[in-house]
JSON list of C-alpha atoms in Angstrom, two decimals:
[
{"chain": "A", "resi": 25, "resn": "LYS", "atom": "CA", "xyz": [-11.02, 18.02, -19.72]},
{"chain": "A", "resi": 26, "resn": "PRO", "atom": "CA", "xyz": [-8.02, 16.27, -18.15]},
{"chain": "A", "resi": 27, "resn": "LEU", "atom": "CA", "xyz": [-8.29, 12.61, -17.20]},
{"chain": "A", "resi": 28, "resn": "ASP", "atom": "CA", "xyz": [-8.95, 11.85, -13.52]},
{"chain": "A", "resi": 29, "resn": "ALA", "atom": "CA", "xyz": [-6.09, 9.32, -13.46]},
{"chain": "A", "resi": 30, "resn": "TYR", "atom": "CA", "xyz": [-3.64, 7.82, -15.95]},
{"chain": "A", "resi": 31, "resn": "THR", "atom": "CA", "xyz": [-0.56, 5.61, -15.80]},
{"chain": "A", "resi": 32, "resn": "LEU", "atom": "CA", "xyz": [2.90, 7.02, -16.47]},
{"chain": "A", "resi": 33, "resn": "GLY", "atom": "CA", "xyz": [5.66, 5.19, -18.31]},
{"chain": "A", "resi": 34, "resn": "ASP", "atom": "CA", "xyz": [5.79, 2.76, -21.21]},
{"chain": "A", "resi": 35, "resn": "HIS", "atom": "CA", "xyz": [3.69, -0.25, -20.18]},
{"chain": "A", "resi": 36, "resn": "PRO", "atom": "CA", "xyz": [1.52, -1.15, -23.19]},
{"chain": "A", "resi": 37, "resn": "TYR", "atom": "CA", "xyz": [-0.16, -4.12, -21.46]},
{"chain": "A", "resi": 38, "resn": "LEU", "atom": "CA", "xyz": [-0.91, -2.35, -18.18]},
{"chain": "A", "resi": 39, "resn": "TYR", "atom": "CA", "xyz": [-4.64, -1.68, -18.23]},
{"chain": "A", "resi": 40, "resn": "SER", "atom": "CA", "xyz": [-6.45, 0.65, -15.89]},
{"chain": "A", "resi": 41, "resn": "LEU", "atom": "CA", "xyz": [-10.08, 1.22, -15.03]},
{"chain": "A", "resi": 42, "resn": "VAL", "atom": "CA", "xyz": [-11.05, 4.37, -13.14]},
{"chain": "A", "resi": 43, "resn": "LYS", "atom": "CA", "xyz": [-14.30, 5.17, -11.34]},
{"chain": "A", "resi": 44, "resn": "LYS", "atom": "CA", "xyz": [-14.99, 8.50, -9.63]},
{"chain": "A", "resi": 45, "resn": "ASP", "atom": "CA", "xyz": [-17.78, 9.82, -7.45]},
{"chain": "A", "resi": 46, "resn": "GLU", "atom": "CA", "xyz": [-18.04, 12.88, -5.21]},
{"chain": "A", "resi": 47, "resn": "LYS", "atom": "CA", "xyz": [-16.15, 11.18, -2.34]},
{"chain": "A", "resi": 48, "resn": "ALA", "atom": "CA", "xyz": [-13.51, 8.93, -3.90]},
{"chain": "A", "resi": 49, "resn": "LEU", "atom": "CA", "xyz": [-11.55, 7.85, -6.96]},
{"chain": "A", "resi": 50, "resn": "ALA", "atom": "CA", "xyz": [-10.96, 4.11, -7.47]},
{"chain": "A", "resi": 51, "resn": "ILE", "atom": "CA", "xyz": [-8.20, 2.89, -9.80]},
{"chain": "A", "resi": 52, "resn": "GLY", "atom": "CA", "xyz": [-7.88, -0.75, -10.87]},
{"chain": "A", "resi": 53, "resn": "LEU", "atom": "CA", "xyz": [-4.62, -1.86, -12.52]},
{"chain": "A", "resi": 54, "resn": "TRP", "atom": "CA", "xyz": [-4.11, -5.10, -14.48]},
{"chain": "A", "resi": 55, "resn": "ASN", "atom": "CA", "xyz": [-0.77, -6.32, -15.84]},
{"chain": "A", "resi": 56, "resn": "LEU", "atom": "CA", "xyz": [-1.83, -8.42, -18.82]},
{"chain": "A", "resi": 57, "resn": "PHE", "atom": "CA", "xyz": [1.65, -9.39, -19.99]},
{"chain": "A", "resi": 58, "resn": "ASP", "atom": "CA", "xyz": [4.32, -12.00, -19.22]},
{"chain": "A", "resi": 59, "resn": "ASP", "atom": "CA", "xyz": [6.76, -9.44, -17.74]},
{"chain": "A", "resi": 60, "resn": "ARG", "atom": "CA", "xyz": [6.55, -7.86, -14.32]},
{"chain": "A", "resi": 61, "resn": "ILE", "atom": "CA", "xyz": [6.22, -4.10, -13.84]},
{"chain": "A", "resi": 62, "resn": "ASN", "atom": "CA", "xyz": [8.18, -2.34, -11.11]},
{"chain": "A", "resi": 63, "resn": "HIS", "atom": "CA", "xyz": [7.21, 1.03, -9.62]},
{"chain": "A", "resi": 64, "resn": "VAL", "atom": "CA", "xyz": [3.90, 1.62, -11.39]},
{"chain": "A", "resi": 65, "resn": "GLU", "atom": "CA", "xyz": [3.11, 5.34, -11.32]},
{"chain": "A", "resi": 66, "resn": "VAL", "atom": "CA", "xyz": [-0.38, 6.78, -11.67]},
{"chain": "A", "resi": 67, "resn": "ALA", "atom": "CA", "xyz": [-0.90, 10.53, -12.10]},
{"chain": "A", "resi": 68, "resn": "ILE", "atom": "CA", "xyz": [-4.10, 11.73, -10.44]},
{"chain": "A", "resi": 69, "resn": "ASN", "atom": "CA", "xyz": [-6.14, 14.90, -10.88]},
{"chain": "A", "resi": 70, "resn": "PHE", "atom": "CA", "xyz": [-8.19, 14.57, -7.69]},
{"chain": "A", "resi": 71, "resn": "GLU", "atom": "CA", "xyz": [-7.86, 16.28, -4.31]},
{"chain": "A", "resi": 72, "resn": "TYR", "atom": "CA", "xyz": [-7.51, 13.66, -1.61]},
{"chain": "A", "resi": 73, "resn": "THR", "atom": "CA", "xyz": [-6.78, 13.20, 2.09]},
{"chain": "A", "resi": 74, "resn": "HIS", "atom": "CA", "xyz": [-6.44, 9.41, 2.34]},
{"chain": "A", "resi": 75, "resn": "VAL", "atom": "CA", "xyz": [-5.05, 6.66, 0.06]},
{"chain": "A", "resi": 76, "resn": "ARG", "atom": "CA", "xyz": [-5.92, 2.96, 0.41]},
{"chain": "A", "resi": 77, "resn": "PHE", "atom": "CA", "xyz": [-4.02, 0.21, -1.42]},
{"chain": "A", "resi": 78, "resn": "ILE", "atom": "CA", "xyz": [-5.63, -3.12, -2.35]},
{"chain": "A", "resi": 79, "resn": "ASN", "atom": "CA", "xyz": [-3.43, -6.14, -3.18]},
{"chain": "A", "resi": 80, "resn": "CYS", "atom": "CA", "xyz": [-0.38, -3.85, -3.17]},
{"chain": "A", "resi": 81, "resn": "GLN", "atom": "CA", "xyz": [1.60, -1.30, -1.18]},
{"chain": "A", "resi": 82, "resn": "GLY", "atom": "CA", "xyz": [2.57, 2.17, -2.23]},
{"chain": "A", "resi": 83, "resn": "HIS", "atom": "CA", "xyz": [2.71, 5.85, -1.43]},
{"chain": "A", "resi": 84, "resn": "ALA", "atom": "CA", "xyz": [1.60, 9.25, -2.72]},
{"chain": "A", "resi": 85, "resn": "GLU", "atom": "CA", "xyz": [4.14, 11.76, -3.98]},
{"chain": "A", "resi": 86, "resn": "ASP", "atom": "CA", "xyz": [3.82, 14.99, -5.98]},
{"chain": "A", "resi": 87, "resn": "GLY", "atom": "CA", "xyz": [0.34, 14.44, -7.42]},
{"chain": "A", "resi": 88, "resn": "LYS", "atom": "CA", "xyz": [0.87, 10.79, -8.25]},
{"chain": "A", "resi": 89, "resn": "ILE", "atom": "CA", "xyz": [0.51, 7.38, -6.68]},
{"chain": "A", "resi": 90, "resn": "VAL", "atom": "CA", "xyz": [3.55, 5.08, -6.79]},
{"chain": "A", "resi": 91, "resn": "LEU", "atom": "CA", "xyz": [3.24, 1.34, -6.17]},
{"chain": "A", "resi": 92, "resn": "ASP", "atom": "CA", "xyz": [6.10, 0.01, -4.06]},
{"chain": "A", "resi": 93, "resn": "THR", "atom": "CA", "xyz": [4.95, -3.52, -4.88]},
{"chain": "A", "resi": 94, "resn": "THR", "atom": "CA", "xyz": [5.93, -5.22, -8.14]},
{"chain": "A", "resi": 95, "resn": "LEU", "atom": "CA", "xyz": [2.96, -5.98, -10.37]},
{"chain": "A", "resi": 96, "resn": "TYR", "atom": "CA", "xyz": [3.64, -9.52, -11.60]},
{"chain": "A", "resi": 97, "resn": "PRO", "atom": "CA", "xyz": [2.27, -11.05, -14.83]},
{"chain": "A", "resi": 98, "resn": "TYR", "atom": "CA", "xyz": [-1.53, -11.24, -14.89]},
{"chain": "A", "resi": 99, "resn": "GLU", "atom": "CA", "xyz": [-1.78, -9.66, -11.46]},
{"chain": "A", "resi": 100, "resn": "PHE", "atom": "CA", "xyz": [-4.26, -7.04, -10.26]},
{"chain": "A", "resi": 101, "resn": "ALA", "atom": "CA", "xyz": [-3.85, -4.11, -7.89]},
{"chain": "A", "resi": 102, "resn": "ALA", "atom": "CA", "xyz": [-6.15, -1.25, -6.90]},
{"chain": "A", "resi": 103, "resn": "VAL", "atom": "CA", "xyz": [-5.90, 2.12, -5.26]},
{"chain": "A", "resi": 104, "resn": "VAL", "atom": "CA", "xyz": [-8.68, 4.17, -3.69]},
{"chain": "A", "resi": 105, "resn": "VAL", "atom": "CA", "xyz": [-8.10, 7.85, -3.02]},
{"chain": "A", "resi": 106, "resn": "GLU", "atom": "CA", "xyz": [-10.65, 9.57, -0.78]},
{"chain": "A", "resi": 107, "resn": "ARG", "atom": "CA", "xyz": [-11.45, 13.20, -0.13]}
]
């Protein structure tokens, strides 16, 4: 079974936690390293109609979520995608 969401790129200290129910998919992202991460990309396998960004800004494109906000060291961001 494919994962509901996963990060793209080589960011070994970018941790994600994903929770899904019948109405929404919530994705928490933590940068647990001293370097910032630009343009975090998260691939999602979930049909959605609305995306909400928490502590960040971003957009949806081609089956993935892209953060337009830089994720600085030890910073948290979240995305909620809703059906």
